[in-house]
Every structure is written in structure tokens, then in C-alpha cells.
XYZ file of N, CA and C in Angstrom:
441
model
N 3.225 153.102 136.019
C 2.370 152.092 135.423
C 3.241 151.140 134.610
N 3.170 149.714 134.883
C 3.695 148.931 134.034
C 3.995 148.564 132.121
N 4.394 148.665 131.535
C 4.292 148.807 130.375
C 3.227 147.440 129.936
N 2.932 147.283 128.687
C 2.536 145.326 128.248
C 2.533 145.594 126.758
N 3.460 144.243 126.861
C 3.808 144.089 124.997
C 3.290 143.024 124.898
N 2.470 142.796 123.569
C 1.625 141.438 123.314
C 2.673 141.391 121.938
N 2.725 139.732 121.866
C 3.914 139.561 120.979
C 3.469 138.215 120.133
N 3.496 138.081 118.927
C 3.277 136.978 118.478
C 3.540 136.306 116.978
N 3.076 135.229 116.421
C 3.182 135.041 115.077
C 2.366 135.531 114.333
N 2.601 136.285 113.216
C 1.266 136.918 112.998
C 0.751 137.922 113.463
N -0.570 138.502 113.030
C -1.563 139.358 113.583
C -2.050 138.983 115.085
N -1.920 138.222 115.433
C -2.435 137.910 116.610
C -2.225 138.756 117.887
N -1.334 139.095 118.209
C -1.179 140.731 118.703
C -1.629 141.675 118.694
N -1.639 141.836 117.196
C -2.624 143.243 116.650
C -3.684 143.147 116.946
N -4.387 141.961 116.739
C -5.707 141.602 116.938
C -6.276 142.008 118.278
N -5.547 141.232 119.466
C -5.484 141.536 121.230
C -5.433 142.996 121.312
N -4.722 143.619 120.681
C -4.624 145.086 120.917
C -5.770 145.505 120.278
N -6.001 145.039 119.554
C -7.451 146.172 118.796
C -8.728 145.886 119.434
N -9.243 144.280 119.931
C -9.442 143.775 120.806
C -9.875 144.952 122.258
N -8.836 144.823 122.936
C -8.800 145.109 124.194
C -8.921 146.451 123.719
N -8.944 147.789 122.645
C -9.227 148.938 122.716
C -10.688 148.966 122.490
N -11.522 148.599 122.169
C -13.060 147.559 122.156
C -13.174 148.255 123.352
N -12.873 147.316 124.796
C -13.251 147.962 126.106
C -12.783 148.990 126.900
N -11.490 149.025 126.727
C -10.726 149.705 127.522
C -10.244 151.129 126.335
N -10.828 151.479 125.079
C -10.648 152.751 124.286
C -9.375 152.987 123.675
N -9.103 153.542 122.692
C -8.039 153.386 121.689
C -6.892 154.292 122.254
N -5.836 153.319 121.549
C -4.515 154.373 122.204
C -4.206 153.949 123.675
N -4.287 152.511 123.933
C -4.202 152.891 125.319
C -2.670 152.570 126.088
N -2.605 153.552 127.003
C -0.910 153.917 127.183
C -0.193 152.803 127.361
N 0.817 153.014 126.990
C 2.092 151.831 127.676
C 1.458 150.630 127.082
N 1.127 150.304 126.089
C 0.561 148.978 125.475
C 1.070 148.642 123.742
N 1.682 147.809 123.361
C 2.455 147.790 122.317
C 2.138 146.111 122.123
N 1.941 146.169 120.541
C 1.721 144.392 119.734
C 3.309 144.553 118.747
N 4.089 143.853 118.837
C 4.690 143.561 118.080
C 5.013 142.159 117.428
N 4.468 141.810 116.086
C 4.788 140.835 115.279
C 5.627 140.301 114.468
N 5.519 139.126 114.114
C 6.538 138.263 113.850
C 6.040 137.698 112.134
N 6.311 138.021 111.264
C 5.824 137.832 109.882
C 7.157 136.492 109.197
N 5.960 136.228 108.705
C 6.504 135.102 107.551
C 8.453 135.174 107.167
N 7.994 136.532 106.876
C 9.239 136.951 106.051
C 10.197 137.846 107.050
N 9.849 137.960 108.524
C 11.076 138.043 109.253
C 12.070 137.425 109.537
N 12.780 138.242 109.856
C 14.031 137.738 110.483
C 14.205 137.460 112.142
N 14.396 136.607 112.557
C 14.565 136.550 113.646
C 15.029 137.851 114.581
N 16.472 138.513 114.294
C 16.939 139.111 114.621
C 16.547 140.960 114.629
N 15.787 141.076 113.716
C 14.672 141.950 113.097
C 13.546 142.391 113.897
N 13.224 140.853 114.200
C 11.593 140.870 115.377
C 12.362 141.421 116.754
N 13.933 141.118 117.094
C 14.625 141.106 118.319
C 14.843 142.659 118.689
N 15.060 143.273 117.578
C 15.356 144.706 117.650
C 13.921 145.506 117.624
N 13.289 144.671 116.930
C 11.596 145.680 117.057
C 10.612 145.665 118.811
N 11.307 144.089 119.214
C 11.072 144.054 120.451
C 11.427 144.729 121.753
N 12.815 145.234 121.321
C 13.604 145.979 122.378
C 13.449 147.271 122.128
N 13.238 147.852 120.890
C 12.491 149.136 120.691
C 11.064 149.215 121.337
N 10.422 148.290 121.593
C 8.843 148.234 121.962
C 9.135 148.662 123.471
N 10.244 147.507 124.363
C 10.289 147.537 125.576
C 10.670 149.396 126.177
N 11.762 149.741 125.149
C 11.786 151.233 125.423
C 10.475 152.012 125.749
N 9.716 151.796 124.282
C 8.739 152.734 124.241
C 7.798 152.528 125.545
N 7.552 151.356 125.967
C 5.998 151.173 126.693
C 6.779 151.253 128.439
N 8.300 150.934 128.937
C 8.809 151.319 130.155
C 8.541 152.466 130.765
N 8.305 152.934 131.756
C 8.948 154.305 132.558
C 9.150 153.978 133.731
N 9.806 152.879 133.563
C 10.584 152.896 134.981
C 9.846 151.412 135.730
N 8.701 151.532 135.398
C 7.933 150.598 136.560
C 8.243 148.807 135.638
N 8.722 148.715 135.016
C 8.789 147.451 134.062
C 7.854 147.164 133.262
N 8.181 145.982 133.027
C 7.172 145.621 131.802
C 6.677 143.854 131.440
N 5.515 143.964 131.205
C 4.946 142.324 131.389
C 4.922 142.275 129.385
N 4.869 140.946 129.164
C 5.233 140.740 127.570
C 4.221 139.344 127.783
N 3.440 139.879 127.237
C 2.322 138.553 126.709
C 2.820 137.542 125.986
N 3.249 136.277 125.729
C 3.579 135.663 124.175
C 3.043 134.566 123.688
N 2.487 134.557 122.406
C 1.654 133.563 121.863
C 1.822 131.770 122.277
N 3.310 131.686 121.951
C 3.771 130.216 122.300
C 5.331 130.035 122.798
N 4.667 129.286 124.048
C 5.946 128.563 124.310
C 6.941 128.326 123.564
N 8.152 128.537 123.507
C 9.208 128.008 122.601
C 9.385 128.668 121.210
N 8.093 129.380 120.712
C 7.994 130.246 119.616
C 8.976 131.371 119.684
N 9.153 131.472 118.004
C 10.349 132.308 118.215
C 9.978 133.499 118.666
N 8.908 134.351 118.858
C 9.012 135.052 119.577
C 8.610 135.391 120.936
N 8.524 134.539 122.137
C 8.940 134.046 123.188
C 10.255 133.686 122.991
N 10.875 132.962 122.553
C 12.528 132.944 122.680
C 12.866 134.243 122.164
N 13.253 135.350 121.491
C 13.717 136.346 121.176
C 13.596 136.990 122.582
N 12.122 137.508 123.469
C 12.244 137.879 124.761
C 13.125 137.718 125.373
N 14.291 136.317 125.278
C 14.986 135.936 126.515
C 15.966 137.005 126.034
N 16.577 137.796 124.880
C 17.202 138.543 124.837
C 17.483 139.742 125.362
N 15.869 140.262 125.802
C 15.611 141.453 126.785
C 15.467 141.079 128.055
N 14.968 139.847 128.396
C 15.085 140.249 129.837
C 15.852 140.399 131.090
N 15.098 140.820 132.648
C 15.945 141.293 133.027
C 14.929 141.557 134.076
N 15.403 142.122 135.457
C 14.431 141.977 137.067
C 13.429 142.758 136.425
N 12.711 143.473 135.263
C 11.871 144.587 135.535
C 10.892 143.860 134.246
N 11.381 142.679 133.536
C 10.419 142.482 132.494
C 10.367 140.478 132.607
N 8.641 140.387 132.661
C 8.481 139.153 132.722
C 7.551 139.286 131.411
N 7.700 137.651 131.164
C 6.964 137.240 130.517
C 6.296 135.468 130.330
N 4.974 136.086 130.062
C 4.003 135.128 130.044
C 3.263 134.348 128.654
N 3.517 133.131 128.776
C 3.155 132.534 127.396
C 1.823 132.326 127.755
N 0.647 131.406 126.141
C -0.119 131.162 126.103
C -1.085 132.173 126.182
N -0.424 133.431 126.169
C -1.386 134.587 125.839
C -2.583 134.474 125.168
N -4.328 134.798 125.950
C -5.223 134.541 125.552
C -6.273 136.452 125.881
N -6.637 136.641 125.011
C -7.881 137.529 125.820
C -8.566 137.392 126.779
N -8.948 136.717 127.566
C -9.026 137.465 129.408
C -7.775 137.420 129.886
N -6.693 136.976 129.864
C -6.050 137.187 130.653
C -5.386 138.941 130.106
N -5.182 139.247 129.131
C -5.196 140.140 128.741
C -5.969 141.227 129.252
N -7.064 140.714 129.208
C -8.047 141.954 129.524
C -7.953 141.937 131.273
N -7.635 140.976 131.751
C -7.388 140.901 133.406
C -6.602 142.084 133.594
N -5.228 141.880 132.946
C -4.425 142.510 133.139
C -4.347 144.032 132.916
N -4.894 144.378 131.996
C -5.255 146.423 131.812
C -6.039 146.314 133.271
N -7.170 145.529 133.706
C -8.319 146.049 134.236
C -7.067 145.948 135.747
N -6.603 144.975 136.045
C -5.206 145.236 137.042
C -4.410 146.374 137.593
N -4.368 146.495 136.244
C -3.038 147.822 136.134
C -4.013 148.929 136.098
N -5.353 149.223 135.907
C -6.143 150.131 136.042
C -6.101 150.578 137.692
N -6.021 149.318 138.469
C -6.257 149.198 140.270
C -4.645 149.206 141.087
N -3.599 149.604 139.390
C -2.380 149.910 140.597
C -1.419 148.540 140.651
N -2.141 147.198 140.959
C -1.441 146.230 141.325
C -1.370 145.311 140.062
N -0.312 144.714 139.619
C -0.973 143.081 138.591
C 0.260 142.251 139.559
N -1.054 140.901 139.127
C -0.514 139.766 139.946
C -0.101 138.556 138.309
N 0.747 138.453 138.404
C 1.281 137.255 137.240
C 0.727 136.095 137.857
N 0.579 135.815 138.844
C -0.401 134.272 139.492
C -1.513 134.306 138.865
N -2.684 135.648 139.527
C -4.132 136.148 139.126
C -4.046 135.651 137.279
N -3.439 135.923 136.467
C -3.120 136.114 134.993
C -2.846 135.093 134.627
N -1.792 134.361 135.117
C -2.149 132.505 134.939
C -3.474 132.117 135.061
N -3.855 132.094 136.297
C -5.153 131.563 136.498
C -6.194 131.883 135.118
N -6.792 133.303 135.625
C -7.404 133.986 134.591
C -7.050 133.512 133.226
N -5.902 132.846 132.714
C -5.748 132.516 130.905
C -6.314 130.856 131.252
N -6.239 130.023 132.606
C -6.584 128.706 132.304
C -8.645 128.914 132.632
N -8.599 129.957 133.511
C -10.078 129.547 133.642
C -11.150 130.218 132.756
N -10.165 130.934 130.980
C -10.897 131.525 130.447
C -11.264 130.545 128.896
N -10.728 129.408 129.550
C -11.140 128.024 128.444
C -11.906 127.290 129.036
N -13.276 126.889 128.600
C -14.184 126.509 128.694
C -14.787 125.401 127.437
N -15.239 124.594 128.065
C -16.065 123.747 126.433
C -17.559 124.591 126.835
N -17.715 125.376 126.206
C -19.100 126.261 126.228
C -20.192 125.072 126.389
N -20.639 124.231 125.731
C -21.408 122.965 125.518
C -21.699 122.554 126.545
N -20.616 122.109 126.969
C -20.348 121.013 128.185
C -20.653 122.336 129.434
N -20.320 123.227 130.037
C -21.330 124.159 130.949
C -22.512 124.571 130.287
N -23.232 124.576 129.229
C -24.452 124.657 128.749
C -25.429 123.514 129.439
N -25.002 122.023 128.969
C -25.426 121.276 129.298
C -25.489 120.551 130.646
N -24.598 121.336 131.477
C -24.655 120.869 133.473
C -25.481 121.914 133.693
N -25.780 123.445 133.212
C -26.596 124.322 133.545
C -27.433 123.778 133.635
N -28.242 122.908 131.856
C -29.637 122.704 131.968
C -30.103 121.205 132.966
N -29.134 120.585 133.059
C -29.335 119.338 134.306
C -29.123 119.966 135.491
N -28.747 121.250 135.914
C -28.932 122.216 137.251
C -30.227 122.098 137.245
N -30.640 122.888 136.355
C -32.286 123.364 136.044
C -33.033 122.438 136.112
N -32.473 121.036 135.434
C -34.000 120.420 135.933
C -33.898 119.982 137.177
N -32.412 119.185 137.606
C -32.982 118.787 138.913
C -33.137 119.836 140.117
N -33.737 121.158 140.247
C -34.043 121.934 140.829
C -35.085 122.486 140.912
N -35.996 121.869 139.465
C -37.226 121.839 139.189
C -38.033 120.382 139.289
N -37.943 119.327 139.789
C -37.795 117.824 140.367
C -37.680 118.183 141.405
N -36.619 119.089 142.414
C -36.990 118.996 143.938
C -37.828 120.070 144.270
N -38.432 120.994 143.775
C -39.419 121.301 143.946
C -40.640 121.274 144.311
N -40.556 120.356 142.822
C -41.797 120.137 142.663
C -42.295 118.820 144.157
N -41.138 117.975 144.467
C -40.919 116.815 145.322
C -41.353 117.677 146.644
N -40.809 118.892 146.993
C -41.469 119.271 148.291
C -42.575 120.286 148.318
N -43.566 120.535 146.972
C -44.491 121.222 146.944
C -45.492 119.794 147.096
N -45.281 118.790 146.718
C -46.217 117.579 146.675
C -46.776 116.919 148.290
């Protein structure tokens, strides 16, 4: 099973992890948040990261979630990697949650997980409001061929 480290500024990690134990139940294997505080050190977060990659590996590699592009911790990653560990910025909860429910079925696809983080932004509003102009004009042709 693949390892997954969610990585970020802040709690925001912690959060995804506590998050995703919500559905998928606490403790769940091969899954590690490691953060990046005010008062780190760059080099600090680098060694807590490569301790993480140990812990959550067995062999099969490891996917690394990361908050932001160019953020230092997405750049610290480039220190670990290597053919068995990718990583993916713009880390959001579904794609997150794609990914356990993935690795639950054996396979993860890093394409599927792109996708899944762009099609899990939505202006809620704006599909609220094409729903209810679905609705009416479906209630208008209706009514047009009950007449």
C-alpha cells in the first residue's frame, strides 16, 4: 500500500488528516501530516519530512500532498524525492479523500487526483442557480406539451 504525507503551512495538514479520519476512521495506516510552523526552520521541517517518508513507506512508495506551489514546504520535498515518491500541490479535501478511497481499490491514479482537486471547486451559488433555471425550464416544457 502506498504511503501519503499531507504537508503544509500550518495546521492545515492536521486538519486533512483529522478530516479524512471523519470517514475513513482514526489511525489510518501509512498516512502522516507534517507541518511547517511559524517558528521553523526550514531544515527542521526537511528532516521531519524524511522521517515521515520512512515511517508511512513499505516499499510500495509514497504520494505527498502539498499545500502550495513553491511553498517552502513543497520545495523541502524536492530534497526527498526520488522514482517511488511524487508529489502533488494544491492539496484540497476531495482529492484527498479520492485518494484513501483509491488506495482502498489497490490502484491511485495522480491524473484521477488532479482532476478530482480541480472539479472539487465549485461556486456553490452559481450551480444552485442553473439548477433552479433547470427546474423551471422543465416545468415550462411541460406544462407546453400537457396544453
Amino acid at each position: 500500500m502506498k504511503g501519503i504525507l499531507l504537508i503544509s503551512h500550518g495546521p492545515l495538514a492536521e486538519g486533512m488528516l483529522k478530516t479524512a479520519e471523519i470517514f475513513f476512521g482514526e489511525n489510518i495506516p501509512q498516512m502522516k501530516a507534517v507541518v511547517l510552523n511559524t517558528q521553523d526552520d526550514p531544515e527542521d521541517f526537511r528532516g521531519r519530512l524524511q522521517e515521515a517518508v520512512k515511517e508511512v513507506d513499505t516499499g510500495e512508495g509514497v504520494l505527498v500532498f502539498a499545500d502550495l506551489l513553491g511553498g517552502t514546504p513543497c520545495n523541502q520535498s524536492a530534497f526527498v524525492l526520488n522514482e517511488q515518491i511524487t508529489v502533488l500541490t494544491g492539496m484540497n479535501l476531495p482529492m484527498v479523500m479520492e485518494c484513501l478511497g483509491l488506495r482502498m481499490g489497490g490502484e491511485i491514479s495522480t491524473d484521477t487526483l488532479e482532476e478530482t482537486a480541480k472539479t472539487g471547486i465549485v461556486n456553490f451559488n452559481k450551480m444552485l442557480e442553473e439548477k433552479k433555471k433547470a427546474g423551471r425550464s422543465r416545468r415550462r416544457s411541460k406544462e407546453e406539451t400537457a396544453e
